Coordinates of C-alpha atoms and ligand atoms in Angstrom, one line a residue:
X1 CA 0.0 0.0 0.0
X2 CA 2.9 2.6 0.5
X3 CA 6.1 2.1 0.0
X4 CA 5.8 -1.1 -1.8
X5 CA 8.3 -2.4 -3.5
X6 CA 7.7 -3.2 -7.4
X7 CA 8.3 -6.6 -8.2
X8 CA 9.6 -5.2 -12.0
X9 CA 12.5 -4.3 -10.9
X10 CA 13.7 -7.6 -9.0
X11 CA 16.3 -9.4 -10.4
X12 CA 15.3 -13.2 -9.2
X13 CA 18.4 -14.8 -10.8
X14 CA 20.4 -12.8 -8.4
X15 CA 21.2 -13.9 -4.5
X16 CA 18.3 -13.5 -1.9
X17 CA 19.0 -10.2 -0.4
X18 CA 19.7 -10.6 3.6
X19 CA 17.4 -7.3 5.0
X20 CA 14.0 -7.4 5.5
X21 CA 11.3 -6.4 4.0
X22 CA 13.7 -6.5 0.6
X23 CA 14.2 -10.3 1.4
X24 CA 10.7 -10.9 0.7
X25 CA 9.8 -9.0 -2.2
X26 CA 12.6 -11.0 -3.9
X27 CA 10.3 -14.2 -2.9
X28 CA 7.1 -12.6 -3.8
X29 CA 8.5 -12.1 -7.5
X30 CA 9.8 -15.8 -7.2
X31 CA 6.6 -16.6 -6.4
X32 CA 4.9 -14.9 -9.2
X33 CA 6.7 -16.2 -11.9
X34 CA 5.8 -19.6 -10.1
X35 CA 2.3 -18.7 -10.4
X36 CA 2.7 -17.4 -13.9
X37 CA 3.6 -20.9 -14.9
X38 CA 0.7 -22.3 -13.0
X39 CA -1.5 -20.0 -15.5
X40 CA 0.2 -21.4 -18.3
X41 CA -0.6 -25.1 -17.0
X42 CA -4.2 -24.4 -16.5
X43 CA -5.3 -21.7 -18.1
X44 CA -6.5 -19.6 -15.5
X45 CA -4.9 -17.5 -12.5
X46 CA -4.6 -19.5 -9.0
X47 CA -7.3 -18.5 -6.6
X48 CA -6.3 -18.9 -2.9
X49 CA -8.5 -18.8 0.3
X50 CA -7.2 -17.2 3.6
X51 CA -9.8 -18.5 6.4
X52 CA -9.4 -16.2 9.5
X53 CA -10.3 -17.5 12.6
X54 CA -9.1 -15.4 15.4
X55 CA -9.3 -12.3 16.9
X56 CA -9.4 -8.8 15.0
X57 CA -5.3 -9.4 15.3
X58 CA -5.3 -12.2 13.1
X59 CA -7.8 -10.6 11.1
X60 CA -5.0 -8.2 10.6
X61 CA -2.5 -10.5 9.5
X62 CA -5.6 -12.0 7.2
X63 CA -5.1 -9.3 5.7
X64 CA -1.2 -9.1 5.1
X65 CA -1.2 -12.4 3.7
X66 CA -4.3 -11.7 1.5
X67 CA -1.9 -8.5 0.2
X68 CA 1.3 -10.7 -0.7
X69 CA -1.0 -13.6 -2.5
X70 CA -2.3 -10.6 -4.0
X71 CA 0.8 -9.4 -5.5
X72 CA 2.0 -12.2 -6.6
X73 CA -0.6 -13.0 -8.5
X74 CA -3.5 -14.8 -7.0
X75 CA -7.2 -14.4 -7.4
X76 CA -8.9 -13.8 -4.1
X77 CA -12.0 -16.5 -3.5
X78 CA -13.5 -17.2 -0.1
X79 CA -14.7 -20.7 -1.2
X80 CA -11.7 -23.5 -0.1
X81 CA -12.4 -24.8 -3.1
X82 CA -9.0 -22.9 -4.4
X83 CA -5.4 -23.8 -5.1
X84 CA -3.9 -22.6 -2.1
X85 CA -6.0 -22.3 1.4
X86 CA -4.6 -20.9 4.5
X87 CA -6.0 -20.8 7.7
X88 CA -4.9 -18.5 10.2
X89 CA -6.2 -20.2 13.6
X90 CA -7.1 -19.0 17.0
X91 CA -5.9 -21.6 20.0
X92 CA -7.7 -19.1 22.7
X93 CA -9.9 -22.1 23.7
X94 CA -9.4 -25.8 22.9
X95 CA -12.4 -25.8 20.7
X96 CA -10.9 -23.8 18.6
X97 CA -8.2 -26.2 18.3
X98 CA -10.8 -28.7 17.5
X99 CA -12.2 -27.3 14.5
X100 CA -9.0 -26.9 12.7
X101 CA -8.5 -30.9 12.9
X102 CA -12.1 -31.2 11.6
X103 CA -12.0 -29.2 8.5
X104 CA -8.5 -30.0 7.7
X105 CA -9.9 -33.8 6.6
X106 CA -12.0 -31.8 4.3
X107 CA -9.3 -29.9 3.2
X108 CA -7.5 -33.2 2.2
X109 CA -10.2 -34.3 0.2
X110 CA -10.2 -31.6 -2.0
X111 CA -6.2 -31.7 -2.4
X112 CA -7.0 -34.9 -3.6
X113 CA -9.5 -33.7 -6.8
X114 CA -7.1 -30.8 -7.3
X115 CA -3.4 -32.3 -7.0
X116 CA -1.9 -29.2 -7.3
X117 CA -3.4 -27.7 -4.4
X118 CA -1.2 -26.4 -1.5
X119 CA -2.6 -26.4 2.1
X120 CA -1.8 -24.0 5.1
X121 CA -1.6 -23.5 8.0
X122 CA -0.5 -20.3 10.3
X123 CA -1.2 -18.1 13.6
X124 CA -1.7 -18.9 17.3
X125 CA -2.5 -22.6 17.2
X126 CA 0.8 -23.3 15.5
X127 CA 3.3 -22.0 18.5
X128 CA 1.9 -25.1 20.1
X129 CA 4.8 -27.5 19.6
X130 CA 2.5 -30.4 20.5
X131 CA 0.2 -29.2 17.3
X132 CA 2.5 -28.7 15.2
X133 CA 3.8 -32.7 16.2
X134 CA 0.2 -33.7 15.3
X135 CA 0.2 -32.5 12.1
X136 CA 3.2 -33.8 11.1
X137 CA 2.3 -37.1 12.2
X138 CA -1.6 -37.5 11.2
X139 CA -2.2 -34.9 8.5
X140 CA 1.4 -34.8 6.5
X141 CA -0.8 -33.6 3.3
X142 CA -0.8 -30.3 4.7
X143 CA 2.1 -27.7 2.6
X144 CA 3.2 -24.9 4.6
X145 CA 3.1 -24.1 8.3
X146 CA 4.6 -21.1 9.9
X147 CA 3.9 -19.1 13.2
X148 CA 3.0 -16.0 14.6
X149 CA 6.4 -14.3 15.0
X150 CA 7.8 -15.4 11.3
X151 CA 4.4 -13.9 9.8
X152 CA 6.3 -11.5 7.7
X153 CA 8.3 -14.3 5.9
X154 CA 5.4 -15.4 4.6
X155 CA 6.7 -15.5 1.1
X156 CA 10.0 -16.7 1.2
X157 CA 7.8 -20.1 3.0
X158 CA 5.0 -20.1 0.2
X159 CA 7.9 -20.1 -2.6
X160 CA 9.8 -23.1 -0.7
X161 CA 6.4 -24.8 -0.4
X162 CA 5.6 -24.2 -4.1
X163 CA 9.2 -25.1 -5.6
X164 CA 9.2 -29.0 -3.2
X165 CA 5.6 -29.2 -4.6
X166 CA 6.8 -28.7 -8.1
X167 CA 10.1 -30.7 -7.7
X168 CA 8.9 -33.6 -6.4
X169 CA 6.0 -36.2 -5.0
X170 CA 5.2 -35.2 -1.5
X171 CA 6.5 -37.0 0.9
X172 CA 6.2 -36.3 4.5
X173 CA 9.3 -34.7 4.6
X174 CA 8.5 -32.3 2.4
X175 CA 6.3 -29.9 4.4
X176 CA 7.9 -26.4 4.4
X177 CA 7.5 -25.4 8.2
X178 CA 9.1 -22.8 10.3
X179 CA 8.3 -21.7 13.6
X180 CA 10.2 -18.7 16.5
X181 CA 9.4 -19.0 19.5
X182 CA 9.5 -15.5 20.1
X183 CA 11.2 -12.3 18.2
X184 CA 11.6 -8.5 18.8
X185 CA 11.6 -8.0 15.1
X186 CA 8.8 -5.9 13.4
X187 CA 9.3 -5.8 9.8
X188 CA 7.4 -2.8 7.7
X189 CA 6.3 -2.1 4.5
X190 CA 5.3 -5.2 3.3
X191 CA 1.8 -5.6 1.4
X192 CA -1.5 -5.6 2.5
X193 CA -5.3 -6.1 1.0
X194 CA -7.4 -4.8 3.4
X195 CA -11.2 -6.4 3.9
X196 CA -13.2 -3.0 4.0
X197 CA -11.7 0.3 1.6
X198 CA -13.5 2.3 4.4
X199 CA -11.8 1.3 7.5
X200 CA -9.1 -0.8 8.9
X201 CA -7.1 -2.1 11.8
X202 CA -3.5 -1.2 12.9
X203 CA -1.7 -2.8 14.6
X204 CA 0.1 -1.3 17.5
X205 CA 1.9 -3.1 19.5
X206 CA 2.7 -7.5 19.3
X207 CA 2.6 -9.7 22.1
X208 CA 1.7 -9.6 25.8
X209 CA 3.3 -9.5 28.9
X210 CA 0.5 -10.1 31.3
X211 CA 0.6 -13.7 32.0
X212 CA -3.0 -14.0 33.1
X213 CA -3.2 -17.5 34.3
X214 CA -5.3 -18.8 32.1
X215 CA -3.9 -17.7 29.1
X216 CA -2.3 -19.0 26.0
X217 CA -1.5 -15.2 23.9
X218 CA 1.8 -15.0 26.0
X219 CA 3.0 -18.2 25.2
X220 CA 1.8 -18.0 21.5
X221 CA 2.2 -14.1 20.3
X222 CA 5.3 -13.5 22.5
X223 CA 6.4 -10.9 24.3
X224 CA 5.0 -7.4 24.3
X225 CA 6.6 -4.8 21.9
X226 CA 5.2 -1.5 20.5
X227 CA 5.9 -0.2 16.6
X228 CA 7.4 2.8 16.8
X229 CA 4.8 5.7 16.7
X230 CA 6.5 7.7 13.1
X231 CA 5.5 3.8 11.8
X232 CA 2.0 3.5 12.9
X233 CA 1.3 7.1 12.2
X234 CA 2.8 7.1 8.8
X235 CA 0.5 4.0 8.1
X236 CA -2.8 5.9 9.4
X237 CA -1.8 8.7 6.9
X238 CA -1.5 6.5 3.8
X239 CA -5.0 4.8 5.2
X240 CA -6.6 8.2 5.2
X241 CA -5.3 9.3 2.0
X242 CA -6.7 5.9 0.6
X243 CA -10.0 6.5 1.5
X244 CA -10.4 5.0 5.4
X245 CA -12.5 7.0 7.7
X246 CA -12.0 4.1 10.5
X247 CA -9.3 2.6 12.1
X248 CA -8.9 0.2 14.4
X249 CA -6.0 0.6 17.0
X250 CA -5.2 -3.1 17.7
X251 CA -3.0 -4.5 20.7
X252 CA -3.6 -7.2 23.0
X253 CA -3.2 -4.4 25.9
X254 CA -3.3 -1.1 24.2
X255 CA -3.0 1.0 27.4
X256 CA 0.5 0.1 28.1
X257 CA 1.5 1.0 24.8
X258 CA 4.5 2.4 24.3
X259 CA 6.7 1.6 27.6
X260 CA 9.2 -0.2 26.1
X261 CA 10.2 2.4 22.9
X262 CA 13.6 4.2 23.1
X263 CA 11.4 7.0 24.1
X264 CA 8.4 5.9 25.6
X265 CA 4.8 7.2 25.3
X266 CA 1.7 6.7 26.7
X267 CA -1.2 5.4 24.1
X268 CA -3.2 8.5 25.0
X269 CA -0.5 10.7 23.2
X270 CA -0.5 8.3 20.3
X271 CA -4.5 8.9 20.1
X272 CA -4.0 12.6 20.0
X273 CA -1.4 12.2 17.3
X274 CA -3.8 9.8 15.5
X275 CA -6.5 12.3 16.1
X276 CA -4.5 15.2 14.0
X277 CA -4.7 13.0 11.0
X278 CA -7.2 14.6 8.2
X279 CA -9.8 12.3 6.8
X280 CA -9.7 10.2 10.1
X281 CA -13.2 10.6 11.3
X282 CA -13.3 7.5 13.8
X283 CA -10.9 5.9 16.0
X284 CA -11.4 2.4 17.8
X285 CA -8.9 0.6 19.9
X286 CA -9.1 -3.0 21.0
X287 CA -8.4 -4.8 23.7
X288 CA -7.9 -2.6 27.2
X289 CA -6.5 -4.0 30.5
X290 CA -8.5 -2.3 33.3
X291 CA -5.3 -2.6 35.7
X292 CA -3.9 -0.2 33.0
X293 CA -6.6 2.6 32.0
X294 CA -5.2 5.4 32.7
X295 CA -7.1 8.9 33.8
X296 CA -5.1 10.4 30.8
X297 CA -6.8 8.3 28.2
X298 CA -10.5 8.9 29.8
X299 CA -9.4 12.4 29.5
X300 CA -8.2 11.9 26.4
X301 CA -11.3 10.3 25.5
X302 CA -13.7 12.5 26.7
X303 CA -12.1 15.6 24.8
X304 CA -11.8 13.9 21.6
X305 CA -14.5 13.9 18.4
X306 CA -13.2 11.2 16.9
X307 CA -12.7 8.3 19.5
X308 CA -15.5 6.2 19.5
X309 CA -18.0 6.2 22.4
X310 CA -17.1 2.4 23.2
X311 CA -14.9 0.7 25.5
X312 CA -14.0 -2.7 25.5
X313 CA -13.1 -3.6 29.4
X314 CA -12.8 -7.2 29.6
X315 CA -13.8 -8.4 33.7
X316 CA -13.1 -12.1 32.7
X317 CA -14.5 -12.6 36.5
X318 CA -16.7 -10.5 39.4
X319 CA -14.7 -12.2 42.4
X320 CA -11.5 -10.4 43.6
X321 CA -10.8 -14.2 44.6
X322 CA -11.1 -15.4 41.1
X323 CA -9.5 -12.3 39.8
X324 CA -6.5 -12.7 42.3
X325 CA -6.2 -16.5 40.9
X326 CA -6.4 -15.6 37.3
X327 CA -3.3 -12.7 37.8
X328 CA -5.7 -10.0 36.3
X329 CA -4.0 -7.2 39.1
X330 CA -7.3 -5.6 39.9
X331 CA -10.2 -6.4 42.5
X332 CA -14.0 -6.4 42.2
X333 CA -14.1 -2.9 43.8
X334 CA -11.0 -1.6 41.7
X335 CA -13.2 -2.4 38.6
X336 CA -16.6 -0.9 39.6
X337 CA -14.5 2.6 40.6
X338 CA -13.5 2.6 37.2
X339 CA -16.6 1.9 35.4
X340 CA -18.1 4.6 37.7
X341 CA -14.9 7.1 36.6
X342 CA -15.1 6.5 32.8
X343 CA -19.4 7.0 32.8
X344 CA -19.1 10.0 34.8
X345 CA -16.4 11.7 32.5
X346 CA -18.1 10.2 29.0
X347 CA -21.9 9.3 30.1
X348 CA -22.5 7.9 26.9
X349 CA -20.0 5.7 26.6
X350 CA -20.9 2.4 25.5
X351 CA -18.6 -0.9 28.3
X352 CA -18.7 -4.1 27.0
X353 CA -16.9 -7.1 28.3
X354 CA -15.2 -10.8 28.2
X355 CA -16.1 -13.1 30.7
X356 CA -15.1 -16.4 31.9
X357 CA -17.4 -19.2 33.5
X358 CA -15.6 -21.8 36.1
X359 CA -12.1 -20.7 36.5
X360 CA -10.9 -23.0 38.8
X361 CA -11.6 -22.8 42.3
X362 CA -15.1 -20.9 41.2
X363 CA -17.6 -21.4 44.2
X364 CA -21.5 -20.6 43.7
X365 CA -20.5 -17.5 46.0
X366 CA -17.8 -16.4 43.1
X367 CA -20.0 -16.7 40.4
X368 CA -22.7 -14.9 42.2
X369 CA -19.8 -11.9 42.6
X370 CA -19.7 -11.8 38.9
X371 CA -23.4 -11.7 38.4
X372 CA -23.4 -8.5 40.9
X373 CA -20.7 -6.7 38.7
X374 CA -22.8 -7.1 35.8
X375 CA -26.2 -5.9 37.1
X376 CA -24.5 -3.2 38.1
X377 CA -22.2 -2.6 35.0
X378 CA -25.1 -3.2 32.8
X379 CA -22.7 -4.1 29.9
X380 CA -24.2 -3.1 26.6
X381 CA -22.6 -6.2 25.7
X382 CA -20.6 -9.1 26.6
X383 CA -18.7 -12.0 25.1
X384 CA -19.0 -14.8 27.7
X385 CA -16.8 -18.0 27.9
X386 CA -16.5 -21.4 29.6
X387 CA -12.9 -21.7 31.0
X388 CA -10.9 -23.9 28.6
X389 CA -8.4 -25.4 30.0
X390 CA -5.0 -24.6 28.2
X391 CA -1.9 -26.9 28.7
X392 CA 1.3 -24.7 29.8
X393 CA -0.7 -22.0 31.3
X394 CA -0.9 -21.6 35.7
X395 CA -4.4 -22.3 35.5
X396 CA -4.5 -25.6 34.2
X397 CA -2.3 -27.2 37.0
X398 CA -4.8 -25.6 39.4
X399 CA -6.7 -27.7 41.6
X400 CA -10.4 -27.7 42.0
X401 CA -11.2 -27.9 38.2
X402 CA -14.9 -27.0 38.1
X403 CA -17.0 -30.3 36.6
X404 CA -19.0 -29.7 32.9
X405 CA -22.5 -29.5 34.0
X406 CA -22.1 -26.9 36.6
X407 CA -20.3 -24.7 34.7
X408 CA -22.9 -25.2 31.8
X409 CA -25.3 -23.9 34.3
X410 CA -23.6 -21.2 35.6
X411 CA -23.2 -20.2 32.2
X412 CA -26.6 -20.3 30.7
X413 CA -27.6 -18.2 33.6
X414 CA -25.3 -15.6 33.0
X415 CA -25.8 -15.2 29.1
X416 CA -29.5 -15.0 30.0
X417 CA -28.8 -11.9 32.6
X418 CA -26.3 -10.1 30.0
X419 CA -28.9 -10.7 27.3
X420 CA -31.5 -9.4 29.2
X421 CA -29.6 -6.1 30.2
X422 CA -28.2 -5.7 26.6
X423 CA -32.0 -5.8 25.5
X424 CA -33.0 -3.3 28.1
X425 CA -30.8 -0.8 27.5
X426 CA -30.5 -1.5 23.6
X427 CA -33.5 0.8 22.8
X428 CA -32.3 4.2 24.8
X429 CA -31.1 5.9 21.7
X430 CA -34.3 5.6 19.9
X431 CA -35.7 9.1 18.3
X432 CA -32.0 10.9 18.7
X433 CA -30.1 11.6 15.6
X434 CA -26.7 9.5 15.4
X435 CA -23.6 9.8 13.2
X436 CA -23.4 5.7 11.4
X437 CA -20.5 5.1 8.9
X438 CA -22.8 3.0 6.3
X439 CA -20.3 -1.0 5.8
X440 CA -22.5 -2.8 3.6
X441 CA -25.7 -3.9 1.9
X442 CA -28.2 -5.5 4.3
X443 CA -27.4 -9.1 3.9
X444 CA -31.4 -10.2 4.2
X445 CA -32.6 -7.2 2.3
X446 CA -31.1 -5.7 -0.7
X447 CA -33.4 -2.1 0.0
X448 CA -30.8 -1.5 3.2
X449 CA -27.7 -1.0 4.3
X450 CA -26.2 -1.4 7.9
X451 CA -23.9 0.9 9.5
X452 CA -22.6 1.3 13.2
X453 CA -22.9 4.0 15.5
X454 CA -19.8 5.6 17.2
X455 CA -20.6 3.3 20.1
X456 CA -20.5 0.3 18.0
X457 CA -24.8 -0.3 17.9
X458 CA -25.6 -1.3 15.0
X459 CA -28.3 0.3 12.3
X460 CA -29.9 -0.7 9.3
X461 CA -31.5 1.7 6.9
X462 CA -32.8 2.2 3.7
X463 CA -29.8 3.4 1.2
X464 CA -27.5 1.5 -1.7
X465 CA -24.2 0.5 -2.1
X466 CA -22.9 3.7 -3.0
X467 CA -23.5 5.0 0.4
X468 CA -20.6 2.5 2.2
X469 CA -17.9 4.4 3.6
X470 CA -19.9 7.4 4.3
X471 CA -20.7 8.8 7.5
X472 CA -24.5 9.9 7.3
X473 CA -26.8 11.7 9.8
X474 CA -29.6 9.0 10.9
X475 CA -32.3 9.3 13.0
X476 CA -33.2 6.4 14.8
X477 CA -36.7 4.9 14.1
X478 CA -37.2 1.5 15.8
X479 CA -35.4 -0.3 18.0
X480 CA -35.5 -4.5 17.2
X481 CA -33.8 -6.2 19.6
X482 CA -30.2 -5.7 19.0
X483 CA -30.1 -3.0 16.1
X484 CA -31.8 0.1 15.1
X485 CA -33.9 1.0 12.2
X486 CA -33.5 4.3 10.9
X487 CA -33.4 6.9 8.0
X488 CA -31.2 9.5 6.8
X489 CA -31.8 13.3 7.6
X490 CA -31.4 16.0 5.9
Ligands
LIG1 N1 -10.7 -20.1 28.5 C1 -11.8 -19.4 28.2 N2 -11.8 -18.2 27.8 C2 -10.6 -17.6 27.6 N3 -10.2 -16.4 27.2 C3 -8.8 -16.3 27.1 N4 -8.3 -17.5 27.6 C4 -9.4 -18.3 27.9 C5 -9.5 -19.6 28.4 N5 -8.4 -20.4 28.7 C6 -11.1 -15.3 26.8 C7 -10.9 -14.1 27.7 C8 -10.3 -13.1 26.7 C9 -11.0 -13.5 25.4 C10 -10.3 -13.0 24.2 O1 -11.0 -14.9 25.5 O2 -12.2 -13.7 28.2 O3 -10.6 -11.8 27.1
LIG2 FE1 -6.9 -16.3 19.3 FE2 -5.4 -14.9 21.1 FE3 -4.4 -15.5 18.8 FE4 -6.3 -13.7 18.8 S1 -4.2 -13.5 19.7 S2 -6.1 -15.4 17.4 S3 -7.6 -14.5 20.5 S4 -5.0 -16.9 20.4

């Protein structure tokens, strides 16, 4: 997107260059003349498929992989029927662990129709040395693996993969993988094809340092590190001057951006420097660490017109107990006086939350703890878990494991209570006049298009296509559940 490198001018007969990101345009033009032979075999372009199924972070790297197969050649297709799939996987919970074995069988079945398909596999789930064993043993079909820290080398892997697939009959050996355990490195400048033209995530700041105890993201992203701020805010510039109205500030704990730069900064200066942008009208940021919101960002917040009226504050439990147990660095009481600070500086902010069902050790009397905190958070929303055990982390040596059934029914009983707040306060907004950036066409009907509110609501309207990316003035009709109707003003 800026400062790309053209592909043109690479000599590929000469020796890899060493520096990065220079390395891997040399591979990217490698890897189109690869693909430029595959047209000439069958006729047509490759199409590959990049399944994301993580977090808005991997989304983000979705996206940087989507840029490269991009530039090298590749048509873009979101069926797996293609010639090269990828999925970027999420190992957060061990069901999501599960459902990359499932469909990788079905991935192998279609390898089979189409021989020269190449299959793989990247993200969080593959820093897991004991998944990366599995593979190698039960599903050996599979092309290309590489992890989290090594994303950038993505290239440089696909071309490897490409020239053993053309070179030889796969054997089991012949699966390209490489994997760091960790790195400080953050290469720049390399491709990207983002999902929406209108907005856009960016990221921040790699890794985490928190060590919650139930966590895999340390173990699997690495250590915490922050892009230096000339980078990011050189990135937010070519964004605007693309076209993006929305971005995304993404980090797995964005408020303690910055510490570890040669000269450090606090994230609420990098939102004021992001703020000066022209053509920036929104900005989001995803995820915060309550032990770390600062008084300078609800400040920052409150003053600004173009931070969004949302905050994600994840509670992941109501007992200080639970909390103490989990390493989260904040109590019950520490997290309601917050709540209390940030809605009396912003009223209309908009709090949603992550919580967790049977940590270990969870009594009745814990779980009742976190059902007070959210009566009185009254969380416009909230993602809620079931603790998933994750091997390596504190948590899942911990005695008192909390059995299935109970923790089902602890469960149900709290999505019923967050649903019934979030319905109860979903219609408040009903009659006012709202700023929504229009995203896309109604996906039932065709008449409307659906936009979000700076606090994140959602509204569907009647307009067209050529209304997405614009930010419109929209009274709010109706409220249905969990959305808005409305119409445009003026
Ligand atoms: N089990 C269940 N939920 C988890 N999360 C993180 N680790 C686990 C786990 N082991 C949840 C937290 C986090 C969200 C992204 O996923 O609530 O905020
Ligand atoms: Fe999943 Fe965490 Fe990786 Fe995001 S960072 S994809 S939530 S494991």
């Amino acid at each position: 997107m800026y400062q790309e490198i053209d592909l043109d001018k690479i000599d590929i007969h000469a020796e890899p260059p060493i520096e990065e990101p220079a390395r891997q345009y040399y591979f990217m033009a490698k890897c189109r003349k690869w693909v430029k032979g595959f047209e000439q075999k069958h006729g047509r372009l490759p199409k590959s498929c990049v399944v994301n199924m993580g977090c808005q972070m991997n989304a983000r790297d979705s996206e940087k992989l989507t840029g490269i197969l991009r530039k090298i050649g590749y048509c873009q297709s979101d069926s797996e029927e293609a010639d090269f799939v990828i999925y970027n996987t999420c190992t957060v919970r061990e069901n999501a662990n599960n459902k990359v074995y499932g469909r990788l069988g079905y991935l192998n079945g279609m390898q089979k129709k189409n021989p020269d398909m190449l299959i793989g596999l990247c993200g969080c789930m593959m820093q897991e040395p004991s998944v990366v064993e599995k593979i190698k043993e039960s599903y050996s079909f599979v092309n290309l693996i590489f992890g989290t820290h090594n994303l950038f080398q993505f290239a440089e892997l696909l071309f490897c993969a490409m020239e053993k697939h053309s070179s030889a009959q796969k054997k089991k050996a012949d699966m390209t993988i490489e994997i760091w355990e960790d790195t400080d490195q953050i290469v720049e400048n390399l491709p990207n094809k983002r999902k929406y033209f209108f907005k856009s995530g960016v990221n921040i700041m790699f890794g985490c340092n928190n060590f919650c105890s139930y966590c895999i993201v340390p173990y699997v992203r690495g250590r915490e590190r922050s892009r230096r701020p000339e980078e990011i805010l050189r990135e937010i510039e070519a964004l605007a001057a693309d076209g993006v109205v929305e971005v995304m500030l993404l980090g797995q704990n964005v408020n303690s951006y910055g510490k570890n730069l040669e000269t450090p900064m606090t994230f609420a200066q990098l939102l004021r420097e992001a703020e000066n942008i022209d053509g920036i009208e929104r900005i989001r940021f995803m995820t915060s660490h309550p032990k770390d919101l600062s008084d300078e960002l609800i400040e920052t917040m409150k003053q600004s017109k173009k931070i969004c009226r949302h905050l994600h504050l994840p509670l992941q439990s109501g007992s200080s107990k639970i909390l103490k147990k989990m390493n989260r660095n904040y109590t019950k009481e520490q997290y309601l006086a917050l709540v209390e600070k940030l809605r009396n500086a912003i009223p209309d902010i908009a709090v949603t939350t992550d919580i967790i069902v049977g940590f270990p050790g969870e009594t009745e009397e814990d779980f009742e703890e976190t059902m007070d905190v959210v009566r009185k958070v009254q969380y416009d929303s909230a993602f809620t878990f079931i603790y998933s055990k994750r091997t390596g982390t504190p948590a899942a040596s911990m005695e008192d494991q909390i059995p299935e059934e109970l923790v089902k029914k602890r469960f149900d009983r709290l999505l019923k209570e967050v649903q019934q707040i979030a319905s109860a306060k979903a219609g408040r907004y009903t009659g006012s006049v709202q700023k929504v950036l229009i995203e896309q066409v109604n996906e039932q009907d065709a008449h409307l298009v659906t936009g979000r509110m700076s606090n994140n609501s959602i509204v569907h309207l009647p307009g067209t296509k050529e209304r997405i990316g614009t930010i419109a003035d929209v009274r709010l009709t109706e409220c249905r559940g969990f959305y808005y109707l409305g119409e445009v003003v003026g």
